[in-house]
PDB file of C-alpha atoms in Angstrom:
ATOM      1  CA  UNK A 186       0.000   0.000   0.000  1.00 46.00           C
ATOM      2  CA  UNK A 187       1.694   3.417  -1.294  1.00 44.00           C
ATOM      3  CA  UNK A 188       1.895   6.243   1.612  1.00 48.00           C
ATOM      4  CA  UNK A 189       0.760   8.835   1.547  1.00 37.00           C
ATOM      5  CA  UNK A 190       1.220  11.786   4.394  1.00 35.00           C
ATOM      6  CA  UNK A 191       1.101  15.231   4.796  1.00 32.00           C
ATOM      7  CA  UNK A 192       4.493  17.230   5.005  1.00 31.00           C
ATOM      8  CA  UNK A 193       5.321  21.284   4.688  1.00 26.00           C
ATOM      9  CA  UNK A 194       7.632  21.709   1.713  1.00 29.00           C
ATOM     10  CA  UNK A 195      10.357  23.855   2.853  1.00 28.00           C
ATOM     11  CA  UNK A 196      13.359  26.281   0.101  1.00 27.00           C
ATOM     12  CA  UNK A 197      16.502  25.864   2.272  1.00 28.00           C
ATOM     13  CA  UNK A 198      15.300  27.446   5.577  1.00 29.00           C
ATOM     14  CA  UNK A 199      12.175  28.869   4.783  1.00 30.00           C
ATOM     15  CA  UNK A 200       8.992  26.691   5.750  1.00 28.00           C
ATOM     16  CA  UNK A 201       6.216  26.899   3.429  1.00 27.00           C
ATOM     17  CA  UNK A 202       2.941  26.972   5.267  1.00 29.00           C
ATOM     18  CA  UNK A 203       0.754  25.218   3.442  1.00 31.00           C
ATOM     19  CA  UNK A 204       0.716  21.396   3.847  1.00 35.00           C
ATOM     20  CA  UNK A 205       0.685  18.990   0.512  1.00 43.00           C
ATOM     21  CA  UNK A 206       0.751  15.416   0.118  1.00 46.00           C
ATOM     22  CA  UNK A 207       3.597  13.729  -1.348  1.00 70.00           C
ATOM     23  CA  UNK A 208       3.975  10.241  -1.991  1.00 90.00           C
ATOM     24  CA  UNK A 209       6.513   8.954   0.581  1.00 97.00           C
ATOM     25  CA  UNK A 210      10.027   7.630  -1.261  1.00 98.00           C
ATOM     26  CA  UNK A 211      13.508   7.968  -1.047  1.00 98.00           C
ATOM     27  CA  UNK A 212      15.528  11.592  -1.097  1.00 98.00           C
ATOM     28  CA  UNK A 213      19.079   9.856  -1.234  1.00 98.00           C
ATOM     29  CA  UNK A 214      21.114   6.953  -0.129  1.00 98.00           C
ATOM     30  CA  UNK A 215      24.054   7.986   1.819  1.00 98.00           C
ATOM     31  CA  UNK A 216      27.329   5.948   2.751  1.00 98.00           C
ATOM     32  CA  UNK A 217      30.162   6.388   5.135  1.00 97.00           C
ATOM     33  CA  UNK A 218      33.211   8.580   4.834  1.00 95.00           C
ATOM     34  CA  UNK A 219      35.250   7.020   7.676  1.00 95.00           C
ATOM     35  CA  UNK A 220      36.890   9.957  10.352  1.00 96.00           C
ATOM     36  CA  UNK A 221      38.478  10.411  13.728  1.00 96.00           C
ATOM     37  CA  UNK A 222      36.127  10.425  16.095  1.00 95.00           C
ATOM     38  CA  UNK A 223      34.941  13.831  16.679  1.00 94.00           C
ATOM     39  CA  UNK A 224      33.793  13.235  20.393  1.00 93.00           C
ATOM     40  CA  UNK A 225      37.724  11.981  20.924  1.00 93.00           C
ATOM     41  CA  UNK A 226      37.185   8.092  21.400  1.00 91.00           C
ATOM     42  CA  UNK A 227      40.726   6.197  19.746  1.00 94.00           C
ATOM     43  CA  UNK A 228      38.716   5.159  16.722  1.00 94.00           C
ATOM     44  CA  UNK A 229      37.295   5.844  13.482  1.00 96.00           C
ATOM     45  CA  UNK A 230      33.266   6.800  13.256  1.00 95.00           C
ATOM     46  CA  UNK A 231      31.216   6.233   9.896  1.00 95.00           C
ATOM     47  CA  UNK A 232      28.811   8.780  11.146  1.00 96.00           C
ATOM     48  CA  UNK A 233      29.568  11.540   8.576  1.00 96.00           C
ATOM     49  CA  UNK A 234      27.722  10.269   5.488  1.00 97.00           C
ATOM     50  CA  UNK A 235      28.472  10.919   1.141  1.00 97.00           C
ATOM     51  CA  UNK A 236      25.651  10.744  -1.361  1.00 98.00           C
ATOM     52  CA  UNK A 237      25.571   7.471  -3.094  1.00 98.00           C
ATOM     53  CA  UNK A 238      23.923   6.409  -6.285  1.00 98.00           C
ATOM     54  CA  UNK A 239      22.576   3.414  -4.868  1.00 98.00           C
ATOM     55  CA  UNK A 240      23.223   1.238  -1.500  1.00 98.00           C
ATOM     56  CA  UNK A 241      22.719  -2.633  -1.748  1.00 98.00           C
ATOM     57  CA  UNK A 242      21.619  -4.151   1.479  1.00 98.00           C
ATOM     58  CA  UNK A 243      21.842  -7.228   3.301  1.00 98.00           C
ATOM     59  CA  UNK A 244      21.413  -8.752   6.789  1.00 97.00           C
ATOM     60  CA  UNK A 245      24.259  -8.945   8.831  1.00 96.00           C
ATOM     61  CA  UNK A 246      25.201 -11.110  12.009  1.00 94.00           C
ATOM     62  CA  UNK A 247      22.648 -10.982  14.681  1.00 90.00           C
ATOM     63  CA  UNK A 248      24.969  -8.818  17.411  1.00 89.00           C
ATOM     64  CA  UNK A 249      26.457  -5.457  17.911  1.00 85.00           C
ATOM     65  CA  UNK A 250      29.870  -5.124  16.004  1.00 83.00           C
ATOM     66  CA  UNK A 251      28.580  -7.380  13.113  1.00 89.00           C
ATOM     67  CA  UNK A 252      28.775  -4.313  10.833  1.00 94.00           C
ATOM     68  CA  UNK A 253      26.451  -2.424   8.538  1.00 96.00           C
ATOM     69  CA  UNK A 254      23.569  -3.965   6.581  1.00 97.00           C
ATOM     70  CA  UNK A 255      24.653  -1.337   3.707  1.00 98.00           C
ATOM     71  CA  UNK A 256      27.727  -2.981   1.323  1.00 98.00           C
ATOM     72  CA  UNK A 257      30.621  -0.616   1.507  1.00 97.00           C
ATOM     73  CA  UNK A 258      29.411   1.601   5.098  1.00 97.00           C
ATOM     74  CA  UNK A 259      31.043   1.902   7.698  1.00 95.00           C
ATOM     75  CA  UNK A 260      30.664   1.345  11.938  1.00 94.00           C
ATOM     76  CA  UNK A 261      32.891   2.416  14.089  1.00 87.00           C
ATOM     77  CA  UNK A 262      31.575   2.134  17.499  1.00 84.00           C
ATOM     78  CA  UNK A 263      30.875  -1.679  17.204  1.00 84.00           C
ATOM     79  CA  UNK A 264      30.124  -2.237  20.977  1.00 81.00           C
ATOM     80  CA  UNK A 265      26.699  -0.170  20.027  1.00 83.00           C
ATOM     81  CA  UNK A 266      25.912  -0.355  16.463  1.00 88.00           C
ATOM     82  CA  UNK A 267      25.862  -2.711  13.581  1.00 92.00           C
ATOM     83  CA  UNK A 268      24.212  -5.922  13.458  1.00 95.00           C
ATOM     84  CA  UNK A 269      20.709  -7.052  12.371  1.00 97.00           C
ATOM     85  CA  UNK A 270      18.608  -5.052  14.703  1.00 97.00           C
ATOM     86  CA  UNK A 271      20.915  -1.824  12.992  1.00 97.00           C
ATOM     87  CA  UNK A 272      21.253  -2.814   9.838  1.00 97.00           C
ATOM     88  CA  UNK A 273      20.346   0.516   8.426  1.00 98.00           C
ATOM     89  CA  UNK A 274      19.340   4.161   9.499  1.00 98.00           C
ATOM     90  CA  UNK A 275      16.732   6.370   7.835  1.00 98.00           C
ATOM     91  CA  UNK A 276      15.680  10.164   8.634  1.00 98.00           C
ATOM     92  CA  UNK A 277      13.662  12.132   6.954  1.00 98.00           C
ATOM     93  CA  UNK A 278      14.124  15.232   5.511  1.00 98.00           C
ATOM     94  CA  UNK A 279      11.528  17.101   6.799  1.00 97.00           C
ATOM     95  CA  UNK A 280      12.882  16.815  10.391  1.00 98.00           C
ATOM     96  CA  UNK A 281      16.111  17.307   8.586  1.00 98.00           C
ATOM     97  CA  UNK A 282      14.752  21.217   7.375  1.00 98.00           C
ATOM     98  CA  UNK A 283      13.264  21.479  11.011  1.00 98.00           C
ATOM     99  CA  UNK A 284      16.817  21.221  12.654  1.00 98.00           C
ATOM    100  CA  UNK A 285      18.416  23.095   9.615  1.00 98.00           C
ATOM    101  CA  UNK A 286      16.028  26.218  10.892  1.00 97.00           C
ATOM    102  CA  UNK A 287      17.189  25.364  14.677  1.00 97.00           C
ATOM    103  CA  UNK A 288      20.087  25.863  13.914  1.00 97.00           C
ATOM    104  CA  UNK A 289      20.182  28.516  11.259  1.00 97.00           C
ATOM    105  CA  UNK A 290      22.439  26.243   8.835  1.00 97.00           C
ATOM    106  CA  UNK A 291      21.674  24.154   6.153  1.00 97.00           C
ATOM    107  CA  UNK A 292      22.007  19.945   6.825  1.00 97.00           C
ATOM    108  CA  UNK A 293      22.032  18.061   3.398  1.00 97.00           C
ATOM    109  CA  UNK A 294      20.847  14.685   2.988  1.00 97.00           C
ATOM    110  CA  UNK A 295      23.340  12.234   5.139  1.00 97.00           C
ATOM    111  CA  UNK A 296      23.756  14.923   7.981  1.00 97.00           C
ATOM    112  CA  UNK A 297      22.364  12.556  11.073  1.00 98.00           C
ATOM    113  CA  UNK A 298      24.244   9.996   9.721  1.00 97.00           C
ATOM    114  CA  UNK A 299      21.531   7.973   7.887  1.00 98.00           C
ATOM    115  CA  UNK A 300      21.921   5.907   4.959  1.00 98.00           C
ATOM    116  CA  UNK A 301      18.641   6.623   3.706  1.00 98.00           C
ATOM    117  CA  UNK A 302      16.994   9.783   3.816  1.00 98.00           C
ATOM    118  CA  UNK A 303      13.122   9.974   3.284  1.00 98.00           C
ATOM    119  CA  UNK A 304      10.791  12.380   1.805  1.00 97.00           C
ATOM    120  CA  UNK A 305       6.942  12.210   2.555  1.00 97.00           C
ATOM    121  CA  UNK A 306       6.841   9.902   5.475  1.00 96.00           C
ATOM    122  CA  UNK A 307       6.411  10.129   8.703  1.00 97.00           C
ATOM    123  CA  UNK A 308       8.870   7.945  10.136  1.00 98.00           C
ATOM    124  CA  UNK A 309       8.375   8.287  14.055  1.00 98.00           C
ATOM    125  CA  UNK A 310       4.548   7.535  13.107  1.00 97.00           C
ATOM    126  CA  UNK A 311       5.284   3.764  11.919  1.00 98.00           C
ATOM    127  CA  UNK A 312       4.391   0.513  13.730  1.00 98.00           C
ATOM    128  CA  UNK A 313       7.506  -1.446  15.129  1.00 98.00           C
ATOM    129  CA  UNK A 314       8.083  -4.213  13.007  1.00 98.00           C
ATOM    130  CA  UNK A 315       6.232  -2.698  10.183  1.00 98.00           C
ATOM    131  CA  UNK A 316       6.919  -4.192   6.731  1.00 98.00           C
ATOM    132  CA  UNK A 317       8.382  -1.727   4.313  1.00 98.00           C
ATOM    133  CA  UNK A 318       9.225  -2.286   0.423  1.00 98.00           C
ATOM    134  CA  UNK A 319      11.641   0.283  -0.672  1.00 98.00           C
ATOM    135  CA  UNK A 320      13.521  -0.612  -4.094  1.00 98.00           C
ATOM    136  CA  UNK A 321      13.799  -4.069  -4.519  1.00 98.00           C
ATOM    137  CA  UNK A 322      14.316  -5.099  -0.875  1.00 98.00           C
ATOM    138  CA  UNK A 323      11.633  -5.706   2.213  1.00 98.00           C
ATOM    139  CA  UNK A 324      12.860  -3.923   5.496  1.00 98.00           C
ATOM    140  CA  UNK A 325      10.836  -3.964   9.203  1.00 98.00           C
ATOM    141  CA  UNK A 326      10.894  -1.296  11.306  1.00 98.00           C
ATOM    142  CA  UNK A 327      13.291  -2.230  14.270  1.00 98.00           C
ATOM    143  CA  UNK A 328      14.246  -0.495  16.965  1.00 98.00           C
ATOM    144  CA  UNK A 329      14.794   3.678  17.694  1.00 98.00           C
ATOM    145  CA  UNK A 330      18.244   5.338  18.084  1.00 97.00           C
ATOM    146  CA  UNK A 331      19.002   7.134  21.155  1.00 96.00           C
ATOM    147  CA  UNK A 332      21.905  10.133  20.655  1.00 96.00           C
ATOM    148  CA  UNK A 333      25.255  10.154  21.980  1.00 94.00           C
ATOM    149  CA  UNK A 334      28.469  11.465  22.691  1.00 94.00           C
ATOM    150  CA  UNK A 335      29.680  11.234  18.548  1.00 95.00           C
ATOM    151  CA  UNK A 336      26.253  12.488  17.240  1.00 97.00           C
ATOM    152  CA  UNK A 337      26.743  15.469  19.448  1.00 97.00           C
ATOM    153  CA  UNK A 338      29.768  16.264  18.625  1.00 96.00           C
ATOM    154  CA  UNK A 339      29.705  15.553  15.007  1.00 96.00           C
ATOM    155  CA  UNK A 340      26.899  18.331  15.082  1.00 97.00           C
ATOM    156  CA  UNK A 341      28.288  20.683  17.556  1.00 96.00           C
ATOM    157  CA  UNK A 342      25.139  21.330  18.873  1.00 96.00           C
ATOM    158  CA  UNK A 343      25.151  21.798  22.889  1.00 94.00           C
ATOM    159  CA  UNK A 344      22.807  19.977  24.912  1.00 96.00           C
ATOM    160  CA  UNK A 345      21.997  17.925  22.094  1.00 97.00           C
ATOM    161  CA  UNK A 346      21.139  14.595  23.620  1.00 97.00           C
ATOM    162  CA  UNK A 347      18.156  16.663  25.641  1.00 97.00           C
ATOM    163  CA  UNK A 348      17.211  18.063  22.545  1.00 98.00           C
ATOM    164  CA  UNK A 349      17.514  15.361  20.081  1.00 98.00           C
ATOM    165  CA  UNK A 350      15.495  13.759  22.963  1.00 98.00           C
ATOM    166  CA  UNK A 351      12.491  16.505  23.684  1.00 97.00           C
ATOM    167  CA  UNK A 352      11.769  16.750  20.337  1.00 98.00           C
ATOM    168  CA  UNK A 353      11.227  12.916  20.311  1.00 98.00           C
ATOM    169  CA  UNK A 354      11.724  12.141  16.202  1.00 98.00           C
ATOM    170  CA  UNK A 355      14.586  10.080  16.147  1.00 98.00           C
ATOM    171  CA  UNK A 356      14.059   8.443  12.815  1.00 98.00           C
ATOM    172  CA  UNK A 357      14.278   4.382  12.889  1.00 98.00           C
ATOM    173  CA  UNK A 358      16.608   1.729  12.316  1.00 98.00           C
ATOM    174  CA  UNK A 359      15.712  -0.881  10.090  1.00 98.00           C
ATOM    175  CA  UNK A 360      16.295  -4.653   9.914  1.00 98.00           C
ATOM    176  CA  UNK A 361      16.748  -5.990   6.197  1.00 98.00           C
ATOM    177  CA  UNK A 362      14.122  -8.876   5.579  1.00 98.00           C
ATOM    178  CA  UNK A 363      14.844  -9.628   1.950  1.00 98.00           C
ATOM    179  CA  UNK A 364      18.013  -8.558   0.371  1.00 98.00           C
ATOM    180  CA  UNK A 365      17.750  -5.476  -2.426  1.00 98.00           C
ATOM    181  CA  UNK A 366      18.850  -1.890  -3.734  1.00 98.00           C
ATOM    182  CA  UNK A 367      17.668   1.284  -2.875  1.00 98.00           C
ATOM    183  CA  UNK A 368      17.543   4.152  -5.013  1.00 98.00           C
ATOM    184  CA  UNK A 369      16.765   7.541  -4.265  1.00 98.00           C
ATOM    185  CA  UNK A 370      13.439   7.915  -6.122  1.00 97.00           C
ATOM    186  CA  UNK A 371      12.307   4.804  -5.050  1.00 98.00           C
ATOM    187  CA  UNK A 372       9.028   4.783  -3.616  1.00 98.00           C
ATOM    188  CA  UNK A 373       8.317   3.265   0.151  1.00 98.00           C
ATOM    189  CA  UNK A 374       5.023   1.080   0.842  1.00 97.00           C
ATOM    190  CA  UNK A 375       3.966  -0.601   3.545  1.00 95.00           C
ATOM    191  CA  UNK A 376       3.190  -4.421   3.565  1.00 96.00           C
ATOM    192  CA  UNK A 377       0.938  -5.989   6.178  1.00 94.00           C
ATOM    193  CA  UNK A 378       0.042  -5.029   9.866  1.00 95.00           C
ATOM    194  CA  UNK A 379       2.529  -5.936  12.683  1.00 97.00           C
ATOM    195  CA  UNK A 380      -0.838  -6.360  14.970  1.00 95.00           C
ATOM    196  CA  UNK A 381      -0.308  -3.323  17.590  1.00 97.00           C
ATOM    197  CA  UNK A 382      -0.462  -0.250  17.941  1.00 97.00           C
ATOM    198  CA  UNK A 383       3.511   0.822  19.422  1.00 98.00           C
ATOM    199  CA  UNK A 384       5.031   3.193  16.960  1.00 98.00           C
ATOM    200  CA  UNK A 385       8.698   4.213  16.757  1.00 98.00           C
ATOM    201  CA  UNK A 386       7.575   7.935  18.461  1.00 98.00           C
ATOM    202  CA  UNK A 387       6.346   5.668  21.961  1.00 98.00           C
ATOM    203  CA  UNK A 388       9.079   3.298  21.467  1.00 98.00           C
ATOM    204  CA  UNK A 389      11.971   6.182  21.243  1.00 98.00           C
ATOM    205  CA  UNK A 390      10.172   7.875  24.474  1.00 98.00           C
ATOM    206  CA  UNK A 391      10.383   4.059  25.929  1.00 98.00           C
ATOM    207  CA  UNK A 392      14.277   3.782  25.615  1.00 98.00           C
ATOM    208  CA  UNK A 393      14.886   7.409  26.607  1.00 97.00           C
ATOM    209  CA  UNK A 394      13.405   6.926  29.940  1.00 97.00           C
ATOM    210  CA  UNK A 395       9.850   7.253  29.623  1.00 98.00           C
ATOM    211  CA  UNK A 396       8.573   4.624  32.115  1.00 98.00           C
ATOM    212  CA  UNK A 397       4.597   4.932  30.618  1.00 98.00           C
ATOM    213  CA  UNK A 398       6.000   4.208  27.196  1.00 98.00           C
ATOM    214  CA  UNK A 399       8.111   1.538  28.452  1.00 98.00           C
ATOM    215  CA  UNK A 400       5.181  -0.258  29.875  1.00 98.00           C
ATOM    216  CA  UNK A 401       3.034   0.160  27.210  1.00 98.00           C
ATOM    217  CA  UNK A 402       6.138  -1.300  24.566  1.00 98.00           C
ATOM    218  CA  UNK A 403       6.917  -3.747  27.119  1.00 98.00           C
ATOM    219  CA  UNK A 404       3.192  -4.970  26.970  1.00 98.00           C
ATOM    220  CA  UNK A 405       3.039  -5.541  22.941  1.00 98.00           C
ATOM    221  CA  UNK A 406       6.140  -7.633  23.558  1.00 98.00           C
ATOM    222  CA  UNK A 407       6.992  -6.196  20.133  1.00 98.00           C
ATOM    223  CA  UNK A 408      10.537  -5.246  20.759  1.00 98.00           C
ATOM    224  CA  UNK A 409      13.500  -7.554  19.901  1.00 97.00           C
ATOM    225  CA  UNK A 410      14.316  -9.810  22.901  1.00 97.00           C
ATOM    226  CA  UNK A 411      17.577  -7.929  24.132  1.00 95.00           C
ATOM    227  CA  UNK A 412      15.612  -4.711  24.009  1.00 97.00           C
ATOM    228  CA  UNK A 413      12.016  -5.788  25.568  1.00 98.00           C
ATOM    229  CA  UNK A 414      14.399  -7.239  28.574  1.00 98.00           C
ATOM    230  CA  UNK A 415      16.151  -4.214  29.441  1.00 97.00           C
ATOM    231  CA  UNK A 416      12.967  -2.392  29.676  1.00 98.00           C
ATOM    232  CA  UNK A 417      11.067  -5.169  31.623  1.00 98.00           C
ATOM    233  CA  UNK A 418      14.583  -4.854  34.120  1.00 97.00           C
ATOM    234  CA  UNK A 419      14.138  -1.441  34.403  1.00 97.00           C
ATOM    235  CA  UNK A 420      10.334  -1.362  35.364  1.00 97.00           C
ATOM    236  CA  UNK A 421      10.685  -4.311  37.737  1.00 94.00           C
ATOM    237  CA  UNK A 422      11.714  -2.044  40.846  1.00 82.00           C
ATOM    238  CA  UNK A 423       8.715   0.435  40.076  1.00 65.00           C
ATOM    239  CA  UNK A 424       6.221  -2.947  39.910  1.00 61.00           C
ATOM    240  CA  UNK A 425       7.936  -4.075  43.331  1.00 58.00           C
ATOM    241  CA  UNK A 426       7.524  -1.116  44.903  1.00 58.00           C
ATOM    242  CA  UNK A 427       3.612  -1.392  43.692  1.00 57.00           C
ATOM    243  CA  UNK A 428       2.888  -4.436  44.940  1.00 55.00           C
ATOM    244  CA  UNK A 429       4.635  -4.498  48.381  1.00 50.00           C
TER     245      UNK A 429
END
């Protein structure tokens, strides 16, 4: 089923006010220029991102330092990211024009480190473990990224984690289902119903500390196991203290 959703086109920083519907698809695919860390770990990030024709993706290994699900990116911090769960980051650019008026600079396509960059879709609004078609390869929305030290110092934005946080659209990571290209152009559908009602927006609030999100995402059991555990350890003190 095409999407379609309601976005405010934007010229460089200046918002248009009037809303228009767009079908959702991809803005550009984005790959890793490997630098020093800008945050001043002893390692290499693949946070700052190059336009890219087209990415091929794949699954990788199930854990955390497995690598990217994008042929030819690039992870540097592999105690955090990589791995099936990570296989690939999208943002959209509207949230994309919102920060560029923030912080009265332009961010191109690739800026929050994504390897896809969306148009016409909101991505904070989708179902966890929503099936997406995009190109020639299936993807499921997977779990939310939570800002740290790199991604606030490759911005040089102070306080960023609190903000990044606040304004609660953190894009999604996606897990690669069924092997493919992605083009920019390429239009994004959804296939099927994941059968709840937990989108990426609750699930982001969830993992940033939220404990009413976290019991309502803990509830649809609709996170993967490693991350539905470390929420259902961090509520058990508050249901202790409830039932004693």
């Amino acid at each position: 089923m095409p999407l379609q959703v309601r976005h405010f086109a934007a010229s460089r920083l200046a918002w248009c006010s009037v809303p228009r519907v767009t079908p959702a698809r991809v803005l550009s695919t984005n790959v890793a220029v490997p630098r020093p860390d800008p945050a001043g770990a002893d390692r290499y990030t693949g946070i700052s991102k190059r336009l890219t024709a087209q990415i091929s993706v794949f699954t990788p290994g199930p854990s955390y330092g497995d690598g990217s699900g994008v042929e030819g990116d690039f992870i540097g911090d592999r105690d955090h990211h990589g791995g099936e769960q990570k296989a690939v980051y999208a943002y959209a650019r509207e949230q994309l024009h919102y920060w560029s008026r923030e912080f009265g600079r332009i961010l191109e396509p690739g800026s929050f480190g994504e390897n896809i960059t969306t148009a016409g879709v909101d991505l904070e609004a989708l179902l966890i473990n929503q099936r997406l078609r995009i190109g020639t390869a299936v993807f499921e929305v997977s779990v939310p990224r939570t800002p740290c030290r790199t991604f606030a110092a490759h911005l040089g934005v102070p306080q960023w984690v609190q903000r990044f946080t606040e304004h609660g659209r953190c894009g999604t990571y996606l897990r690669v289902v069924e092997s493919g290209k992605v083009t920019p152009g390429d239009s994004i559908s959804l296939d099927g119903h994941p059968g709840h009602d937990i989108t990426m927006y609750t699930a982001f609030a969830a993992a940033m500390g939220d404990d009413d999100a976290a019991a309502l995402v803990v509830a649809a059991e609709c996170l993967p196991p490693y991350y539905h555990e470390r929420l259902v350890r961090r509520l058990a003190p508050a249901a202790e203290d409830v039932s004693s």
